[in-house]
Amino acid sequence: MSADYARLSSVVLEQCFGKVVQSVAECLFAASTRTLSQIATATNLTRKEAGLALAVLIKFRLVSFKASTGNPFLPEYSLKREDVICLLRYSRYIHLVQTKYGNVGASIAEELLNAGSETANGLLLKCLVNAENKTENAESYRDTFLRMIGDHYIIKMPELTTGDDQDDCVPKFLTNECDFFGPPNIDLQLLAKIRKGEASLADATNSIVWGMNYDRFHQEFRDTVMVDAIERKLGENAAECFRYILKLMYCNTDPWQRRVSNHITFVQLKQAIEKQSNNLDLMKHLDQYITLLADDSLGFLRKVGDMGSGQYVVDLEKSFESLAFACVEAVITERFGSKAARIFRVIRMKKYIEQEDLQKEAMIPSKEAKSLAYNLFQEQFIHVKVIKKPGGGGTGPAKSFYLFQIKSKDTVRMLLDTCFKALYNTIERSNFEKSEHKGLIEKSQRLDSIVEAMKERGESEDYIAEIAETFTPPEVEILNKVKNRIKTLSKAELTLDDTIFLLQMYQHHCTTLPTGITKFK
Amino acid sequence: MSEIAQLLLSVIQGVSAGATNDDLTKALSDVPAATRVEGLNILLQQGSIEILKKGEKLVYRAKDPQKKSALPKDADNEEKIVYDIVEKGGDKGIWIRDIRIKSNLNMTQLNKILKNLETKKLIKAVKSVNASKKKVYMLYNLEPDRTVTGGAWYQDQDFEVEFVDVLNQQCLRFLQMKRDNAEKKRDGPLAFKQMSCCTVKEVHKFISDLGISKVNLDEDDLETILKTVVYDGNAERILQSDGSYVYHSVNTPLPPPGLVQMPCGICPVIKNCSNCGDVTAISCQYMKEWLD
């Protein structure tokens, strides 16, 4: 976790939950675990304020706690740092649900994300209240909710362990791997009663809490990244073929297995495609498409044996190495020019190379090649390995060889930090624009609501126009400019997150770093 | 005296590996040792033989008379020695420092001799591309080696960037053309891939037919160019079963990443950027230009 990420998560938390939560989270970010009193002293907040902030963070599953090893009555809190950035992905999650489950699903996802975690009844109730005037009925909400659980987009939160008599012990949770996605019983009659005011939410006996399963979404995003890459490089049919391969892979592989998937045979794949696809060209040339995928330099698919007319694995490590470096190379092309990207690729393909060989191989004049290579070195895209030949004893001068190389993990981490910094910058800038023109924005909002109210009252058009004119043309112009800026910035935020996601996938699949990604969270 | 020299020469020429002193005494037993030495000296002066050391023994070997003829008769000893050293340097040339060490002559003398030989058009100085200040000498009639001149890519000592760039673009265009042609025929994915691959020979023919190059390019030259296309990420190099390579153009697997769609991705001072100090998101000039 870098300083850049610390700043980013701090500003994200401020945006979502306000100053108090921000300072508590900052305090937790800096340490592995803290107790409540430690937090209160470090942040200068009262115990109550700090406790409330922790409650919010716990509800949003950003903080976890467990009893201190020394004292079973003392809880220690820790921040799940990796998950903070998920707060920025909410719009993407909702969008995905919308495409899969339609508006009903989207509204469920929205409510659940806004609440952090919620009981099934409470959640559906909120959705129904929001959807008062719409045509969808309670059944469709319940069914969509159950389908989302079935598809693992929504996950059961761990339940409290009961039966422990010690009241003031730190609560413990029971995590049951087999029961994350068991459908709950939802009593629609009870819901209807509650809405009419004849019963209260407390009457519902079911106290299981549900939350969004972020990593299921990330799995979907990852698949999209891979399939899109295949489509760009090898065409639509190959992409479709790969989609089936992934589907098959999930049948026998943990989606977050780090390096390679378990084996898939050609026969299995053929059967799956024949059953589900109606793409004739794909079926006709299936063996060719598989060979194509397996031979391609991206290395998504690898042949490992001949069982079942060909045994294959999906090589996630190689895939994300190829993709992450395609990204790094694109960044270098934009930042230093295509010649620099050429130098970078030469070094990557040769692994170790000397300056002189480098310029010959890249066919770039020596002066330019040197300046580009040194620039890349200075910005930490490439690294230098020094090999020293000892020349002691007066037998001659000591000789050193300076070889360029790429430490891929370092390069990717550096770029990831740059992304975090850039994301932080967009948020900061956008906040700045908002506060700079706060008066104007507020004025326009006030005016809009006044005009709205007047229209409802049925006042005369002339009068409304007169009121609207208090907003002068130069003010309108400035306001539009600011709105445009904020729009550009938030669009940049979204596209930046694509890059961040890709690089994070690299870290998950190509390194052994802890990435916080698990099947169930 | 010259008769003895002739006799000695014929004996030495008879032994192709070079005659030792023993061979000579055996063949010319009636000639006294002192006369033999004198005869050998004459031959050495003429440059018809050379002395080699084989273990502890001296070996006399006859020189190729054709090579000798390049040097005029009036050349003195030093000139001959320097000429020999330059000759041994072959088409890679030899550096003046190395000549001095091998010949054991002092600098001024050596310079004079070299200049002399140059004006007689016996040797020439060639500038090396590896180090622009380093001059190497070689025989006048030799074509310098590729490592010295840098091959087709160098005009004098300058690397011809534009020429390489044009060739790079043309090669890429050819690969893409090939790919487009293959795309039109729908014979399944593998056939498509095979058809979009080209060998170096095909590219060579295409480039030669284009006639953009005044210099004669061989296939090795084009292979280096094709490699740069690969290094640009526009093509791939595939090893064939017979050990040769084929090339085909590819698309990048990713759309432009989000990072470079905003100024921070290409910012030269992103390292210094922070929430305080001179470079901040709020005072950023790049950001301002981008947003307006």
GROMACS .gro file of C-alpha atoms in nm, chain A residues 7 225 228-229 232-233 285 288-289 291-292 295-298 323 326-327 330-331 334-335 338-339 341-342 345-346 349-350 356 360-365 368 378-380 415 418-419 421-422 424-426 428-429 432-433 481 485 488-489 492 495-496 499 502, chain B residues 130 153-154 159 161 164-165 168 179 186-191 193 221 224-225 227-233 236 250-262 264-275 280-284 287-288 290-292:
model
  124
    7ARG     CA    1  -0.434   0.967  -0.002
  225VAL     CA    2  -1.130  -0.771  -2.023
  228ASP     CA    3  -1.251  -0.814  -2.537
  229ALA     CA    4  -0.879  -0.858  -2.583
  232ARG     CA    5  -0.970  -0.721  -3.076
  233LYS     CA    6  -0.689  -0.949  -3.168
  285HIS     CA    7  -1.381  -2.459  -3.725
  288GLN     CA    8  -0.890  -2.438  -3.554
  289TYR     CA    9  -1.007  -2.167  -3.320
  291THR     CA   10  -0.533  -2.401  -3.200
  292LEU     CA   11  -0.539  -2.034  -3.280
  295ASP     CA   12  -0.077  -2.062  -3.042
  296ASP     CA   13  -0.135  -1.695  -2.990
  297SER     CA   14   0.132  -1.488  -2.825
  298LEU     CA   15  -0.110  -1.352  -2.567
  323LEU     CA   16  -0.236  -0.749  -2.106
  326ALA     CA   17   0.023  -0.403  -2.350
  327CYS     CA   18  -0.106  -0.134  -2.116
  330ALA     CA   19   0.061   0.203  -2.454
  331VAL     CA   20   0.141   0.440  -2.170
  334GLU     CA   21   0.183   0.816  -2.529
  335ARG     CA   22   0.429   0.957  -2.283
  338SER     CA   23   0.676   0.517  -3.019
  339LYS     CA   24   1.055   0.489  -3.034
  341ALA     CA   25   0.802   0.189  -2.671
  342ARG     CA   26   1.019   0.010  -2.922
  345ARG     CA   27   0.984  -0.399  -2.611
  346VAL     CA   28   1.338  -0.479  -2.718
  349MET     CA   29   1.207  -0.955  -2.539
  350LYS     CA   30   1.583  -0.976  -2.483
  356GLU     CA   31   2.507  -0.067  -2.765
  360LYS     CA   32   2.141  -0.170  -3.294
  361GLU     CA   33   1.846  -0.396  -3.229
  362ALA     CA   34   1.599  -0.110  -3.216
  363MET     CA   35   1.756   0.065  -3.519
  364ILE     CA   36   1.761   0.399  -3.344
  365PRO     CA   37   2.060   0.635  -3.363
  368GLU     CA   38   1.835   0.922  -2.936
  378GLN     CA   39   1.463   0.770  -1.472
  379GLU     CA   40   1.088   0.722  -1.468
  380GLN     CA   41   1.139   0.366  -1.344
  415LEU     CA   42   0.226   0.249  -1.287
  418THR     CA   43   0.063   0.664  -1.085
  419CYS     CA   44  -0.296   0.562  -1.152
  421LYS     CA   45  -0.226   0.949  -0.794
  422ALA     CA   46  -0.410   1.042  -1.112
  424TYR     CA   47  -0.672   1.126  -0.652
  425ASN     CA   48  -0.599   1.425  -0.871
  426THR     CA   49  -0.926   1.398  -1.061
  428GLU     CA   50  -0.933   1.668  -0.584
  429ARG     CA   51  -0.975   1.877  -0.894
  432PHE     CA   52  -1.200   2.212  -0.613
  433GLU     CA   53  -1.417   2.305  -0.909
  481LYS     CA   54  -1.831   2.533  -1.824
  485ARG     CA   55  -1.538   2.012  -1.642
  488THR     CA   56  -1.497   1.526  -1.804
  489LEU     CA   57  -1.337   1.455  -1.469
  492ALA     CA   58  -1.180   1.019  -1.656
  495THR     CA   59  -1.171   0.510  -1.752
  496LEU     CA   60  -0.886   0.535  -1.503
  499THR     CA   61  -0.649   0.069  -1.601
  502LEU     CA   62  -0.625  -0.439  -1.516
  651ASN     CA   63   3.091   0.254  -3.358
  674TRP     CA   64   2.177   0.203  -4.268
  675TYR     CA   65   2.468   0.440  -4.256
  680PHE     CA   66   2.250   0.664  -3.918
  682VAL     CA   67   1.670   0.751  -3.950
  685VAL     CA   68   1.477   0.313  -4.168
  686ASP     CA   69   1.145   0.471  -4.079
  689ASN     CA   70   0.956   0.020  -4.141
  700ARG     CA   71  -0.373  -0.946  -4.380
  707ARG     CA   72  -1.324  -1.695  -4.569
  708ASP     CA   73  -1.150  -2.025  -4.525
  709GLY     CA   74  -1.147  -2.061  -4.150
  710PRO     CA   75  -0.921  -1.903  -3.892
  711LEU     CA   76  -0.606  -2.109  -3.942
  712ALA     CA   77  -0.600  -2.057  -4.315
  714LYS     CA   78  -0.354  -1.682  -4.016
  742ASP     CA   79   1.881  -0.613  -4.379
  745THR     CA   80   1.633  -0.630  -3.903
  746ILE     CA   81   1.369  -0.393  -4.034
  748LYS     CA   82   1.221  -0.695  -3.628
  749THR     CA   83   1.168  -0.326  -3.562
  750VAL     CA   84   0.811  -0.367  -3.683
  751VAL     CA   85   0.776  -0.643  -3.427
  752TYR     CA   86   0.931  -0.424  -3.160
  753ASP     CA   87   0.681  -0.154  -3.246
  754GLY     CA   88   0.414  -0.400  -3.143
  757GLU     CA   89   0.448  -1.084  -3.456
  771VAL     CA   90  -0.152  -0.795  -3.539
  772ASN     CA   91  -0.388  -0.561  -3.358
  773THR     CA   92  -0.320  -0.446  -3.007
  774PRO     CA   93  -0.527  -0.642  -2.755
  775LEU     CA   94  -0.625  -0.334  -2.554
  776PRO     CA   95  -0.796  -0.007  -2.632
  777PRO     CA   96  -0.596   0.298  -2.523
  778PRO     CA   97  -0.578   0.271  -2.145
  779GLY     CA   98  -0.769   0.517  -1.934
  780LEU     CA   99  -0.456   0.653  -1.775
  781VAL     CA  100  -0.331   0.815  -2.094
  782GLN     CA  101  -0.668   0.967  -2.176
  783MET     CA  102  -0.605   1.227  -1.911
  785CYS     CA  103  -0.171   1.268  -1.550
  786GLY     CA  104  -0.086   0.966  -1.764
  787ILE     CA  105   0.152   1.164  -1.982
  788CYS     CA  106   0.256   1.423  -1.728
  789PRO     CA  107   0.632   1.470  -1.712
  790VAL     CA  108   0.626   1.586  -1.351
  791ILE     CA  109   0.382   1.333  -1.207
  792LYS     CA  110   0.658   1.219  -0.975
  793ASN     CA  111   0.662   1.557  -0.805
  794CYS     CA  112   0.288   1.586  -0.794
  795SER     CA  113   0.141   1.585  -0.448
  796ASN     CA  114  -0.126   1.749  -0.240
  801THR     CA  115  -0.071   1.994  -0.727
  802ALA     CA  116  -0.386   1.889  -0.902
  803ILE     CA  117  -0.543   2.226  -0.832
  804SER     CA  118  -0.267   2.444  -0.970
  805CYS     CA  119  -0.191   2.206  -1.256
  808MET     CA  120  -0.519   1.987  -1.614
  809LYS     CA  121  -0.643   2.339  -1.681
  811TRP     CA  122  -0.737   1.978  -2.073
  812LEU     CA  123  -1.053   2.090  -1.899
  813ASP     CA  124  -1.099   2.411  -2.097
   0.00000   0.00000   0.00000
